């Protein structure tokens, strides 16, 4: 088994574009990608060539707390192998998708933390 690595964390913010600008200014990062996200929201991926912070906001502000951790993204070489190990632990996976540049699925751990598992292979 190849060791997985943390690829990103996803947090809710009030204004992804403004937060992205601050993070770029503060840390020398770059906007890797920005665009539409689930539930009509917007996301900015800000970081370097290897990892990033995903900044998410709904189209219309709601009672969703800002600064909330939405999920932790883990990059793996073999998506099927990673999913088999998670399923073997009795965890249900969901939201499987193919997207540019890879494939992904999600699961909630026993503490309710959502993980996104990604592979670019």
Short mmCIF file of C-alpha atoms in Angstrom, two decimals:
data_model
loop_
_atom_site.label_atom_id
_atom_site.label_comp_id
_atom_site.label_asym_id
_atom_site.label_seq_id
_atom_site.Cartn_x
_atom_site.Cartn_y
_atom_site.Cartn_z
CA UNK A 1 0.00 0.00 0.00
CA UNK A 2 1.34 3.45 -0.95
CA UNK A 3 1.04 6.00 1.83
CA UNK A 4 -1.71 8.57 1.25
CA UNK A 5 -1.09 12.26 1.82
CA UNK A 6 -3.23 15.15 2.95
CA UNK A 7 -4.18 17.08 -0.16
CA UNK A 8 -6.63 19.71 1.10
CA UNK A 9 -9.03 20.89 3.75
CA UNK A 10 -12.34 22.51 2.83
CA UNK A 11 -13.76 25.33 4.96
CA UNK A 12 -16.78 27.61 4.73
CA UNK A 13 -15.95 31.32 4.47
CA UNK A 14 -18.02 34.46 3.91
CA UNK A 15 -16.28 35.50 0.67
CA UNK A 16 -14.01 32.96 -1.07
CA UNK A 17 -12.48 35.52 -3.46
CA UNK A 18 -11.47 37.88 -0.66
CA UNK A 19 -10.17 35.07 1.55
CA UNK A 20 -8.21 33.65 -1.42
CA UNK A 21 -6.58 37.03 -2.02
CA UNK A 22 -5.55 37.32 1.63
CA UNK A 23 -4.06 33.81 1.70
CA UNK A 24 -2.13 34.49 -1.53
CA UNK A 25 -0.82 37.77 -0.10
CA UNK A 26 0.06 36.27 3.27
CA UNK A 27 1.62 32.98 2.21
CA UNK A 28 2.70 33.44 -1.42
CA UNK A 29 0.12 30.89 -2.55
CA UNK A 30 -1.79 30.94 -5.82
CA UNK A 31 -5.37 30.31 -6.86
CA UNK A 32 -5.18 26.81 -8.36
CA UNK A 33 -8.84 26.72 -9.41
CA UNK A 34 -12.11 28.52 -8.78
CA UNK A 35 -15.63 27.80 -9.90
CA UNK A 36 -19.10 26.56 -9.06
CA UNK A 37 -19.59 24.18 -6.14
CA UNK A 38 -22.34 22.08 -4.61
CA UNK A 39 -25.64 23.67 -3.60
CA UNK A 40 -25.07 26.63 -5.94
CA UNK A 41 -21.98 27.76 -4.07
CA UNK A 42 -18.52 28.89 -5.11
CA UNK A 43 -15.15 27.40 -4.25
CA UNK A 44 -11.58 28.67 -4.58
CA UNK A 45 -8.64 26.26 -4.27
CA UNK A 46 -5.68 28.23 -2.91
CA UNK A 47 -2.22 26.79 -2.27
CA UNK A 48 0.75 25.37 -4.11
CA UNK A 49 1.31 22.60 -6.66
CA UNK A 50 0.83 19.84 -4.08
CA UNK A 51 -1.84 20.87 -1.56
CA UNK A 52 -4.39 23.57 -0.92
CA UNK A 53 -7.19 25.04 1.14
CA UNK A 54 -10.63 24.89 -0.49
CA UNK A 55 -12.63 28.01 0.38
CA UNK A 56 -16.39 27.43 0.04
CA UNK A 57 -19.44 29.69 0.29
CA UNK A 58 -23.09 29.17 -0.61
CA UNK A 59 -24.59 31.50 -3.22
CA UNK A 60 -26.91 32.95 -0.56
CA UNK A 61 -25.60 33.27 2.98
CA UNK A 62 -27.34 30.99 5.46
CA UNK A 63 -26.94 30.00 9.06
CA UNK A 64 -24.05 27.71 8.06
CA UNK A 65 -21.25 28.75 10.38
CA UNK A 66 -18.23 30.32 8.73
CA UNK A 67 -14.91 28.75 9.56
CA UNK A 68 -16.56 25.33 9.70
CA UNK A 69 -14.49 22.37 8.51
CA UNK A 70 -16.45 20.83 5.62
CA UNK A 71 -14.17 17.91 4.80
CA UNK A 72 -10.59 16.65 4.70
CA UNK A 73 -9.23 15.63 1.29
CA UNK A 74 -6.84 12.69 1.14
CA UNK A 75 -4.91 11.85 -2.05
CA UNK A 76 -4.31 8.15 -2.78
CA UNK A 77 -2.69 6.26 -5.65
CA UNK A 78 -5.30 3.48 -5.83
CA UNK A 79 -8.86 4.68 -5.25
CA UNK A 80 -10.40 1.19 -5.41
CA UNK A 81 -7.94 -0.17 -2.85
CA UNK A 82 -8.57 2.73 -0.48
CA UNK A 83 -12.33 2.31 -0.79
CA UNK A 84 -12.10 -1.45 -0.17
CA UNK A 85 -10.21 -0.82 3.08
CA UNK A 86 -12.77 1.78 4.21
CA UNK A 87 -15.72 -0.47 3.32
CA UNK A 88 -14.06 -3.39 5.15
CA UNK A 89 -14.17 -1.24 8.28
CA UNK A 90 -17.97 -1.01 7.96
CA UNK A 91 -17.99 2.58 6.69
CA UNK A 92 -20.44 3.54 3.92
CA UNK A 93 -18.98 5.54 1.01
CA UNK A 94 -20.99 7.99 -1.11
CA UNK A 95 -20.91 10.72 -3.76
CA UNK A 96 -18.61 8.91 -6.20
CA UNK A 97 -17.64 11.13 -9.12
CA UNK A 98 -15.21 11.46 -11.99
CA UNK A 99 -14.00 14.99 -12.59
CA UNK A 100 -11.07 16.72 -14.19
CA UNK A 101 -8.37 15.79 -13.24
CA UNK A 102 -9.35 12.67 -11.27
CA UNK A 103 -11.90 10.57 -9.42
CA UNK A 104 -13.26 10.77 -5.89
CA UNK A 105 -15.65 9.52 -3.25
CA UNK A 106 -16.64 10.65 0.23
CA UNK A 107 -17.34 9.01 3.58
CA UNK A 108 -18.13 10.07 7.13
CA UNK A 109 -15.98 8.63 9.89
CA UNK A 110 -17.48 7.46 13.21
CA UNK A 111 -17.04 10.98 14.66
CA UNK A 112 -18.99 12.54 11.78
CA UNK A 113 -15.95 14.02 10.01
CA UNK A 114 -16.40 13.95 6.25
CA UNK A 115 -13.43 12.78 4.17
CA UNK A 116 -12.98 13.14 0.41
CA UNK A 117 -10.69 10.49 -1.10
CA UNK A 118 -9.14 11.54 -4.42
CA UNK A 119 -6.98 9.83 -7.03
CA UNK A 120 -5.38 11.39 -10.10
CA UNK A 121 -4.08 8.01 -11.29
#
